[in-house]
CSV table of C-alpha atoms in Angstrom, one decimal:
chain,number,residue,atom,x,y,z
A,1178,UNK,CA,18.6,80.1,98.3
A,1179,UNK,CA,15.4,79.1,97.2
A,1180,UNK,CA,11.9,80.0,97.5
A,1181,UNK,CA,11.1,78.1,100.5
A,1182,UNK,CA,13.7,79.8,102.2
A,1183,UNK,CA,13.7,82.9,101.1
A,1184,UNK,CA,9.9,83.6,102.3
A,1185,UNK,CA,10.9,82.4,105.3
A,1186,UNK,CA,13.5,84.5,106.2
A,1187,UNK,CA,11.2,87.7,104.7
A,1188,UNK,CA,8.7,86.1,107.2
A,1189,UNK,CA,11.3,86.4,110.4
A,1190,UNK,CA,12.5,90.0,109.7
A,1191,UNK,CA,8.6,90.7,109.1
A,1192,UNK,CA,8.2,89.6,112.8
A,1193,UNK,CA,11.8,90.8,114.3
A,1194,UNK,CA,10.1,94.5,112.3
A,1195,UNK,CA,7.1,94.2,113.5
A,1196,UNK,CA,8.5,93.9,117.1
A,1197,UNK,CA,10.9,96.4,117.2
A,1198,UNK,CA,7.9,98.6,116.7
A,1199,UNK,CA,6.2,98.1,119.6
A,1200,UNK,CA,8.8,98.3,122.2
A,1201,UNK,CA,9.7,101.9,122.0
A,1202,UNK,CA,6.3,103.3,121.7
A,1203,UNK,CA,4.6,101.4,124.6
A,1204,UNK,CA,5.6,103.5,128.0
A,1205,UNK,CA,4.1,102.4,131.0
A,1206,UNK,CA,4.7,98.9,131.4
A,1207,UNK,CA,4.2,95.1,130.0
A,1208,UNK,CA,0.3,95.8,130.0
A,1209,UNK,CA,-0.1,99.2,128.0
A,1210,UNK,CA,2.0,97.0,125.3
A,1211,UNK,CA,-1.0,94.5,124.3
A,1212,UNK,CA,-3.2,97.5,122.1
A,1213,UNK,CA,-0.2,98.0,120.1
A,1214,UNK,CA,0.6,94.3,119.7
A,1215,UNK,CA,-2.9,93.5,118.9
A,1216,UNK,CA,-3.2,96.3,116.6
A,1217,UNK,CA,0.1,95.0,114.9
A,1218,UNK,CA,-0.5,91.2,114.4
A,1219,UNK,CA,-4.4,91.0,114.1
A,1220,UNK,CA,-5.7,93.9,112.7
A,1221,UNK,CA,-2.7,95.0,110.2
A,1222,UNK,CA,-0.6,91.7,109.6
A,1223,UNK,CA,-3.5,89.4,110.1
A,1224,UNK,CA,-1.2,86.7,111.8
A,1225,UNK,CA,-3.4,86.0,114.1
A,1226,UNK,CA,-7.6,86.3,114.7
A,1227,UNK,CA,-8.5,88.7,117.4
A,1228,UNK,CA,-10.4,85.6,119.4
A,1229,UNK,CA,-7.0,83.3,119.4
A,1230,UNK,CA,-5.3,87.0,120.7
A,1231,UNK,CA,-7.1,86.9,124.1
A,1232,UNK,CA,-6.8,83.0,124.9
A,1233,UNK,CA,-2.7,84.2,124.3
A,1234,UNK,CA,-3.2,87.1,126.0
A,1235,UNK,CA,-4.5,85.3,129.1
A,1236,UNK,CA,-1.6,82.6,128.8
A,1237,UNK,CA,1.0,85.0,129.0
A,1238,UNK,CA,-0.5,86.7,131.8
A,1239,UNK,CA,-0.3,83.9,133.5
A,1240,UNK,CA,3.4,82.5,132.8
A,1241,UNK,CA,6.1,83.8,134.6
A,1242,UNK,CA,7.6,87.1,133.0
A,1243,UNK,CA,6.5,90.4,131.7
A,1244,UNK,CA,3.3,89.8,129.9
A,1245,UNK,CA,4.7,91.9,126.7
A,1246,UNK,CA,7.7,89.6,126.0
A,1247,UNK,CA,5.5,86.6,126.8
A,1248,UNK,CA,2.7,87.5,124.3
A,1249,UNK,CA,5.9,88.0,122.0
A,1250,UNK,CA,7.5,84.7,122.2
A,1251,UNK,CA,4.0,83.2,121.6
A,1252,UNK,CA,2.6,84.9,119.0
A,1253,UNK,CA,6.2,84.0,117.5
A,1254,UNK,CA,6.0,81.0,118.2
A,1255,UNK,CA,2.4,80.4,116.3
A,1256,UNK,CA,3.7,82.4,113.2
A,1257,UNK,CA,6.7,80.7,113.1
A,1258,UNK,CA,7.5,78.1,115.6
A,1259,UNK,CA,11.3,79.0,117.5
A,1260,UNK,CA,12.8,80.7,115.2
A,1261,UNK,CA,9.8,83.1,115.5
A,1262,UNK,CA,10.2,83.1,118.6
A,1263,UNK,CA,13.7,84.3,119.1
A,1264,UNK,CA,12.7,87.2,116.6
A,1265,UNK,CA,10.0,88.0,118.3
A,1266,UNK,CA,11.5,88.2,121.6
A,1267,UNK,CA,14.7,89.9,119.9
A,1268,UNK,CA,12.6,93.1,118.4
A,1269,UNK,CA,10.6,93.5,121.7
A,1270,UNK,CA,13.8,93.8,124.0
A,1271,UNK,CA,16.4,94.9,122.1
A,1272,UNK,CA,15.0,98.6,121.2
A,1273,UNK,CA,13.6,99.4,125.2
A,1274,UNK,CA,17.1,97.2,126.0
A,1275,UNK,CA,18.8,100.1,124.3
A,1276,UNK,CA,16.8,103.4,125.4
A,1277,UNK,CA,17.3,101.9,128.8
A,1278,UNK,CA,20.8,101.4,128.5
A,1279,UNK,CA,21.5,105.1,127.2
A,1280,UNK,CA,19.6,106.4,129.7
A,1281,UNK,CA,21.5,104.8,132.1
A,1282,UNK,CA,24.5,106.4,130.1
A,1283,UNK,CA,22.8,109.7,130.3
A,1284,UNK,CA,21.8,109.5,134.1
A,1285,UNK,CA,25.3,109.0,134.7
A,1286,UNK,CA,26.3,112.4,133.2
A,1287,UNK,CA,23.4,114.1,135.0
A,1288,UNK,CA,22.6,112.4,137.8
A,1289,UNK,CA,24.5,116.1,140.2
A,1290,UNK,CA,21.8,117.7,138.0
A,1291,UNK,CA,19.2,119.5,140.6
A,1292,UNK,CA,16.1,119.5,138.1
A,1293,UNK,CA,17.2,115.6,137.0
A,1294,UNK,CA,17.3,114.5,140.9
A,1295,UNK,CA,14.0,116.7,141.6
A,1296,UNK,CA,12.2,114.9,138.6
A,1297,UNK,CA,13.4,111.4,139.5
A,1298,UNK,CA,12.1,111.9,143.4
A,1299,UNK,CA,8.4,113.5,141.8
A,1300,UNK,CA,8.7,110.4,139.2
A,1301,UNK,CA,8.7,107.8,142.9
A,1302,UNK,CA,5.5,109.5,144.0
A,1303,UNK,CA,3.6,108.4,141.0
A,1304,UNK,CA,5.7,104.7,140.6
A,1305,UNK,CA,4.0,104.7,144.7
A,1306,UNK,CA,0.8,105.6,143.1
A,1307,UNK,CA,0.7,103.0,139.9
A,1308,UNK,CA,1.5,100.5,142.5
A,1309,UNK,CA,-1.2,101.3,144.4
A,1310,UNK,CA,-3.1,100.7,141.5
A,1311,UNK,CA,-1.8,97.8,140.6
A,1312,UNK,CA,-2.7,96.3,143.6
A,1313,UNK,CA,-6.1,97.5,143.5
A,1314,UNK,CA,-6.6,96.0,140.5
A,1315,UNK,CA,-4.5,92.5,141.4
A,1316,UNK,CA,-6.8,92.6,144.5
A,1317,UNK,CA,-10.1,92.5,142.4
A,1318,UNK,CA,-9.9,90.2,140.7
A,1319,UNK,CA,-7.9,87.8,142.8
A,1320,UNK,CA,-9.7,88.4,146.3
A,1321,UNK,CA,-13.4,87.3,146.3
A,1322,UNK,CA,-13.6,84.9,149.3
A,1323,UNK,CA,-12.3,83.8,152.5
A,1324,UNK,CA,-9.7,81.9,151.6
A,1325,UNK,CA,-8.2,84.5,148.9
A,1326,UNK,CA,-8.2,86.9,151.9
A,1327,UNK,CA,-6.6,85.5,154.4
A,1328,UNK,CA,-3.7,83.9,152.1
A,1329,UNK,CA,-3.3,87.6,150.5
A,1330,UNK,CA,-3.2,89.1,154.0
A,1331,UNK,CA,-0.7,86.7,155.2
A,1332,UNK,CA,1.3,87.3,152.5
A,1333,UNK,CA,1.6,90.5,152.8
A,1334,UNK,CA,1.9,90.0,156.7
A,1335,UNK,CA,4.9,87.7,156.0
A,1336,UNK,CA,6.8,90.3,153.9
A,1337,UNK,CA,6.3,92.9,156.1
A,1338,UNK,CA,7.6,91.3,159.3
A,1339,UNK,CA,10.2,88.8,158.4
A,1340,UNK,CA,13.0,88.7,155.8
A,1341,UNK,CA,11.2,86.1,153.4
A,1342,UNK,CA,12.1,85.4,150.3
A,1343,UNK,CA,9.5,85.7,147.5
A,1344,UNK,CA,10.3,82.7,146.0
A,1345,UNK,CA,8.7,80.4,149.2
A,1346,UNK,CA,5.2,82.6,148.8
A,1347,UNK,CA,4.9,81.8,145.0
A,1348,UNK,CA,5.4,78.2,146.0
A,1349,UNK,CA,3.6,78.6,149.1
A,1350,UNK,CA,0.7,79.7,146.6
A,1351,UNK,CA,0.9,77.0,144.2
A,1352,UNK,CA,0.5,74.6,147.2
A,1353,UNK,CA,-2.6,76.3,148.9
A,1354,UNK,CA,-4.7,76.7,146.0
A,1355,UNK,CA,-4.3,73.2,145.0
A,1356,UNK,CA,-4.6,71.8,148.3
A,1357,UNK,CA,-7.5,74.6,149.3
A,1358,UNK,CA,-9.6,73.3,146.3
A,1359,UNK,CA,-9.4,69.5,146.5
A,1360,UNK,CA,-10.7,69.9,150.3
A,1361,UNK,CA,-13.3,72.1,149.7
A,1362,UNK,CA,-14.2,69.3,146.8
A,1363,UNK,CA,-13.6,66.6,149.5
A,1364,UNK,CA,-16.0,68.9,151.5
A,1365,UNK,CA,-18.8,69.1,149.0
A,1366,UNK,CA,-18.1,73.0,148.7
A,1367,UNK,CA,-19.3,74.8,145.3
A,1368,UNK,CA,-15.7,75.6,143.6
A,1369,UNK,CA,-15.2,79.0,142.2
A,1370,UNK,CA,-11.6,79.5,141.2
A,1371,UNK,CA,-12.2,82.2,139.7
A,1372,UNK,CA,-14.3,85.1,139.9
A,1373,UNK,CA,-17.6,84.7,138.6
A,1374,UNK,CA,-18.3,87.9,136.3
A,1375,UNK,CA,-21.4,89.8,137.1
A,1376,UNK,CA,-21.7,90.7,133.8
A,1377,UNK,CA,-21.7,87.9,131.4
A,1378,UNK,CA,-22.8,89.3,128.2
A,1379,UNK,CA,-19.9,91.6,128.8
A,1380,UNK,CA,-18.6,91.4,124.9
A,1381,UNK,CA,-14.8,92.7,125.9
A,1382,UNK,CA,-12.5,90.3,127.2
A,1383,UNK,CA,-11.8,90.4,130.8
A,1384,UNK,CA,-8.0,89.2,131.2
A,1385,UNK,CA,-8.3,88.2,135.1
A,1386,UNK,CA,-4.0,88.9,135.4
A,1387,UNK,CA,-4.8,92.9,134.4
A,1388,UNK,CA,-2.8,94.2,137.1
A,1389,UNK,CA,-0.5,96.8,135.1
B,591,UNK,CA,29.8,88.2,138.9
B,592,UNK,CA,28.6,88.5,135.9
B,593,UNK,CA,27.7,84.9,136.3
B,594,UNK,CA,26.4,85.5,139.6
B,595,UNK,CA,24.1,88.7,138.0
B,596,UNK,CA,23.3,86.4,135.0
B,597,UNK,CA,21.7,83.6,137.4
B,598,UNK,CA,20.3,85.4,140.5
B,599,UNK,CA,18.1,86.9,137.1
B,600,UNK,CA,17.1,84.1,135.9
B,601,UNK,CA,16.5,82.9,139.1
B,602,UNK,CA,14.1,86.0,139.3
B,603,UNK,CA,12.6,85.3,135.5
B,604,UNK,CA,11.3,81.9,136.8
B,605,UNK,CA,9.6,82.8,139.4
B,606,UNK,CA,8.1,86.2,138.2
B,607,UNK,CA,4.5,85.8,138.6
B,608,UNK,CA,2.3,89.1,137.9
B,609,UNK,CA,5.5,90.6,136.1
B,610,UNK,CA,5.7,94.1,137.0
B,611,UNK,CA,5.2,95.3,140.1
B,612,UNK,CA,5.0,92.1,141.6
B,613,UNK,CA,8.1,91.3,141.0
B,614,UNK,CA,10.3,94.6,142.4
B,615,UNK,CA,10.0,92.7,146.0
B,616,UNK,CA,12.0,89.8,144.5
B,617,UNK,CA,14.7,92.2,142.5
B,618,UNK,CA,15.3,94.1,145.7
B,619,UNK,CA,15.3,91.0,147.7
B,620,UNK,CA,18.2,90.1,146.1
B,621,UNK,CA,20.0,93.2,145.0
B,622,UNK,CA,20.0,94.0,149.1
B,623,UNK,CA,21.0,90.3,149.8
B,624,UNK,CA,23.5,90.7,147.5
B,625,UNK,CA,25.0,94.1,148.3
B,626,UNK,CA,24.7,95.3,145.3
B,627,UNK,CA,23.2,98.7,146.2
B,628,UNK,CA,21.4,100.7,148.8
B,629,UNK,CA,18.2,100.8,148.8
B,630,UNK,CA,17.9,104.5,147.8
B,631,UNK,CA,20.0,103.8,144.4
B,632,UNK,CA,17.1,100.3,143.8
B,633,UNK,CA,14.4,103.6,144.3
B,634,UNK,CA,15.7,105.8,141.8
B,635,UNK,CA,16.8,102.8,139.3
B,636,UNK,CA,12.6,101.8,139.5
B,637,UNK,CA,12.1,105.1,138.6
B,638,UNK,CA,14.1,105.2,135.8
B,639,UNK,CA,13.0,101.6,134.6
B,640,UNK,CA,9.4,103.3,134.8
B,641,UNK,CA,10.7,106.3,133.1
B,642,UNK,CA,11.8,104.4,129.6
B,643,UNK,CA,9.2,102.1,127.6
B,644,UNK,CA,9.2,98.5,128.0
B,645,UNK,CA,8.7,96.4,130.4
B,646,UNK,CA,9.5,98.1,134.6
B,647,UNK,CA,11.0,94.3,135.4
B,648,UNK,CA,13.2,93.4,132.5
B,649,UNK,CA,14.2,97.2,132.3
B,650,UNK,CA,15.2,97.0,136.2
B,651,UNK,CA,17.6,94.3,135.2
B,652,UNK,CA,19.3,96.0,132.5
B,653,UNK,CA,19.9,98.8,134.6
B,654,UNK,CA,20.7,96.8,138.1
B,655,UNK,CA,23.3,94.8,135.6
B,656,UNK,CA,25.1,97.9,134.3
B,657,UNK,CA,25.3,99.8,137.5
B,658,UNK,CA,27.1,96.5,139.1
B,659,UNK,CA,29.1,95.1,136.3
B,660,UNK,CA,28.7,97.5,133.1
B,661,UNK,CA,27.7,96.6,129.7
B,662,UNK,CA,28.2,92.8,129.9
B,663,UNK,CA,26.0,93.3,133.1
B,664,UNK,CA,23.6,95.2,131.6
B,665,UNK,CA,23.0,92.0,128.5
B,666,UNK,CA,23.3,89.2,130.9
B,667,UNK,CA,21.0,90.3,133.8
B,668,UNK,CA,18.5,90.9,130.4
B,669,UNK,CA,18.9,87.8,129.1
B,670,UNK,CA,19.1,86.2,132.9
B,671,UNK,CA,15.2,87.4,133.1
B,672,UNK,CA,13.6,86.6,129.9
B,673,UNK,CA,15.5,83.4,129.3
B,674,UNK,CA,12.9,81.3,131.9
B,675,UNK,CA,9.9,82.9,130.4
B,676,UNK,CA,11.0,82.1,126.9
B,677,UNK,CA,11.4,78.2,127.7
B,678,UNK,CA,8.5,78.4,129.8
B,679,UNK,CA,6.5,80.0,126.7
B,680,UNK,CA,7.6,77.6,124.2
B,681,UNK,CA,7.2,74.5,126.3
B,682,UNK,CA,3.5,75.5,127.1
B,683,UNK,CA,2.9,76.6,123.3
B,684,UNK,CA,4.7,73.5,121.9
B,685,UNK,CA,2.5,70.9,124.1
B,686,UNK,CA,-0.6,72.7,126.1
B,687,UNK,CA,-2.4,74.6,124.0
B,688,UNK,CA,-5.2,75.3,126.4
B,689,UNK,CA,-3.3,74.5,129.5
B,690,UNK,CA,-4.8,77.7,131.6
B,691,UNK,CA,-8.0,75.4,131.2
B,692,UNK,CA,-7.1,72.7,133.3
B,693,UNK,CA,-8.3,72.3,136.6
B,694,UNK,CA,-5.1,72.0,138.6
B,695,UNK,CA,-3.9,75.0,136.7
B,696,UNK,CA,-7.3,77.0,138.0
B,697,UNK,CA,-6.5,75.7,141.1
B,698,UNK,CA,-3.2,76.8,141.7
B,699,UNK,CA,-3.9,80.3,140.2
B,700,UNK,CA,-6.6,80.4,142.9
B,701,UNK,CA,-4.0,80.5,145.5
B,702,UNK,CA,-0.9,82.2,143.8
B,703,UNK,CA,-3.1,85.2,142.9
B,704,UNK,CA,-3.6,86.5,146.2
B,705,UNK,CA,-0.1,86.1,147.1
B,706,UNK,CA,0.8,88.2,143.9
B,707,UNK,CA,-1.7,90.6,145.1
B,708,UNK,CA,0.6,90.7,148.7
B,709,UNK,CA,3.6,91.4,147.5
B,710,UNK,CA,2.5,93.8,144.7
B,711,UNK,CA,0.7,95.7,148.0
B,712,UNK,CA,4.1,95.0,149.8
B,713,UNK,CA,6.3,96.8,147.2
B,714,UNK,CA,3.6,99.5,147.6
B,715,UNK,CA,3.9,99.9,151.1
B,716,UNK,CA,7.6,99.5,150.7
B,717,UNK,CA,8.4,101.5,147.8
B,718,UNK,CA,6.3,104.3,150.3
B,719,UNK,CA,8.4,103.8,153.4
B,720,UNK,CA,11.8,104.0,151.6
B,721,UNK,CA,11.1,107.6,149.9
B,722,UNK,CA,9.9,108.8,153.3
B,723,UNK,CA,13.1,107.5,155.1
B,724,UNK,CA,14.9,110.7,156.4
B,725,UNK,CA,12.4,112.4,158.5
B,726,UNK,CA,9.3,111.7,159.6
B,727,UNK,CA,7.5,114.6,158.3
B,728,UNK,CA,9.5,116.5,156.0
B,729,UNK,CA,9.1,119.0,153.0
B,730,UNK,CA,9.8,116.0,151.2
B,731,UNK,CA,8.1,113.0,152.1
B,732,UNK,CA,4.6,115.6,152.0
B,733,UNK,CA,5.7,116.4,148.6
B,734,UNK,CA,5.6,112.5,147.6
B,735,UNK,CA,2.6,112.0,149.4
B,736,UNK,CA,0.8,114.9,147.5
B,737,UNK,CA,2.2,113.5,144.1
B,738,UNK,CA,1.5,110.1,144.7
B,739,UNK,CA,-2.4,111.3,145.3
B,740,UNK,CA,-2.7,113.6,142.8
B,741,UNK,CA,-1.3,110.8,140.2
B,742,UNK,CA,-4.4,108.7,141.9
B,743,UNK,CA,-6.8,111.2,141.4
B,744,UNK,CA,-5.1,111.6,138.1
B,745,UNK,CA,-5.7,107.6,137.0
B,746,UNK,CA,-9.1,106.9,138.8
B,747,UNK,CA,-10.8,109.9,137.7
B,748,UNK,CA,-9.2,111.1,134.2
B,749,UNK,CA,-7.6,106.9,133.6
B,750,UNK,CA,-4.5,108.5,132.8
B,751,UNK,CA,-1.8,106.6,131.0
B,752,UNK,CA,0.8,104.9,133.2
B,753,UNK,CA,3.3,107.1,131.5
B,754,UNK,CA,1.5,110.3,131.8
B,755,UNK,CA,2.0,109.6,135.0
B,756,UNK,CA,5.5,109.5,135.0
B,757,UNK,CA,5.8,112.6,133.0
B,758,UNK,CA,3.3,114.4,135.1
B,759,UNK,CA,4.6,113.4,138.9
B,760,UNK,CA,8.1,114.5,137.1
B,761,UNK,CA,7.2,118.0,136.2
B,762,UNK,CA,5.5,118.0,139.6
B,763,UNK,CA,8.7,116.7,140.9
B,764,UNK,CA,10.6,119.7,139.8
B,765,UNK,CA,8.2,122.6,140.8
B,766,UNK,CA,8.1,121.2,144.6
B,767,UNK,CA,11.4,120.1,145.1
């Protein structure tokens, strides 16, 4: 083997290490993972600056997927193209992959357990409430003028009365904001995709998919 | 089916926009299209998804695969989700760099926000309903209610960490049930 290859290989269980870190100490979702993984690549490994870490951040918010295994693959892939991805992507879900999968083990073995069955039913009264949240959150930054509300209100409208599948909204929303913004263009509207910040000195990054 | 588990994921994995919450409308869509399980077992298999670190969407898989079709479920439902976003992710990185910039991009995201904001308040709604499903008002579904605002109270006032959360409305969980 030589050189070449060897520091590339060091450089693939670096990222498959650094990785593996994160995933078991982030509870609480894909969001509560980007501290850690900015703390990780930018400040300690210096793989990436901190100003190229929001532009990904934003991107994998955005993409289909939890935004922790996106930011993964991508920072991955900018280290070290696809192989850096796979590693990447490999230490972020195999850990969590495993603590969920013996605790899956373990509910089976207590799941006749009173305190276990109390604890899981107190655990759905504060999933209801980080929902809750979520969608507070989702809702600010995604509902700011008549169009947003209605098509957020039909949405919700839709899955509430009839049996339809996700899948057809997403689409659905793809459509409508294309086709909302080129006839408000057509009709010499102002365009604001996007919430306009109030605040733009505002130094910290706002990441407009901040749902979690 | 573990073919079946391994595509209705990736199926899911394509099309999860907002990740998270956002995206338990879509599992359960499916796992009660399916027949995989009631919707009292999907409730207590979020909980536990919420319950171990990671991510609540991918974690849901791995445990919807291994209560359905056992280990090999539990790796190919995983795979099944993350396998989109991967390609996705690579494709993007590979050829748009700034691709979040363009205005056809912005333009879309203008209208698939809002929907992610309905169904994330659907699962709310939804994931609410479902707990209070045996009575209308029992010991039970008042218990839930005062958990799920005291775990409010708990995040607007104190911004307590999502898993706090858990831990706390689990302890509560034991004293009042």
């Amino acid at each position: 083997m030589n050189a070449s290859k060897a520091s590339k290989f060091k450089l693939w269980l670096q990222i498959f290490g650094t990785f593996c870190q994160i995933g078991p100490s982030t509870f609480g979702g894909g969001y509560a993972m980007i501290p850690g993984i900015e703390r990780e690549v930018v400040t300690k490994r210096k793989w990436l600056q901190a100003s190229e870490m929001s532009d990904l951040v934003s991107i994998a918010g955005s993409a289909p997927g939890g935004v922790g295994v996106n930011l993964a693959a991508f920072i991955g892939y900018r280290i070290a193209g696809v192989p850096g991805v796979m590693m990447a992507v490999a230490g972020i879900t195999l850990p969590t992959f495993l603590i969920v999968f013996a605790l899956s083990l373990g509910y089976t073995f207590f799941k006749d357990n009173a305190k276990i069955e109390a604890a899981l039913k107190g655990i759905q009264g504060g999933i209801i409430a980080l929902i809750m949240i979520a969608a507070y959150r989702m809702a600010k930054s995604a509902i700011f003028d008549k169009t947003t509300i209605t098509v957020s209100i039909g949405a919700l409208f839709l899955l509430l009365v009839t049996p339809i599948h996700p899948l057809y909204l997403i689409i659905f929303g793809f459509l409508i904001g294309i086709i909302a913004v080129q006839i408000k263009k057509a009709l010499g509207y102002t365009i604001h995709t996007e919430q306009v910040s109030k605040h733009q000195d505002d130094p910290t990054p706002i990441y407009p998919e901040y749902y979690i | 089916m573990l073919w079946q588990l391994f595509l209705v994921f990736m199926k899911i994995g394509v099309i999860s926009f907002g990740g998270g919450y956002a995206v338990i409308p879509m599992i359960e869509h499916e796992v009660s299209s399916h027949g995989w399980m009631s919707g009292a077992q999907f409730q207590e298999v979020v909980s536990l998804a919420g319950m171990a670190p990671g991510p609540i969407a991918t974690n849901s898989a791995t445990l919807i695969g291994y209560r359905t079709a056992g280990l090999w479920g539990a790796i190919l439902s995983t795979i099944g989700m993350i396998l989109p976003s991967l390609i996705i992710i690579i494709i993007i990185a590979a050829c748009f760099q700034r691709l979040h910039q363009q205005s056809w991009v912005k333009s879309s995201f203008y209208g698939l926000r809002p929907i992610v904001t309905g169904l994330i308040a659907y699962a709310a709604i939804h994931f609410g309903f479902l707990s209070s499903s045996d009575a209308a008002l029992s010991w039970s579904t008042l218990a839930t209610g005062l958990i799920c605002a005291g775990c409010l109270y708990g995040i607007i006032r104190f911004k307590m960490h999502p898993w706090m959360v858990i831990v706390a409305s689990g302890i509560a969980g034991i004293i009042l049930f």
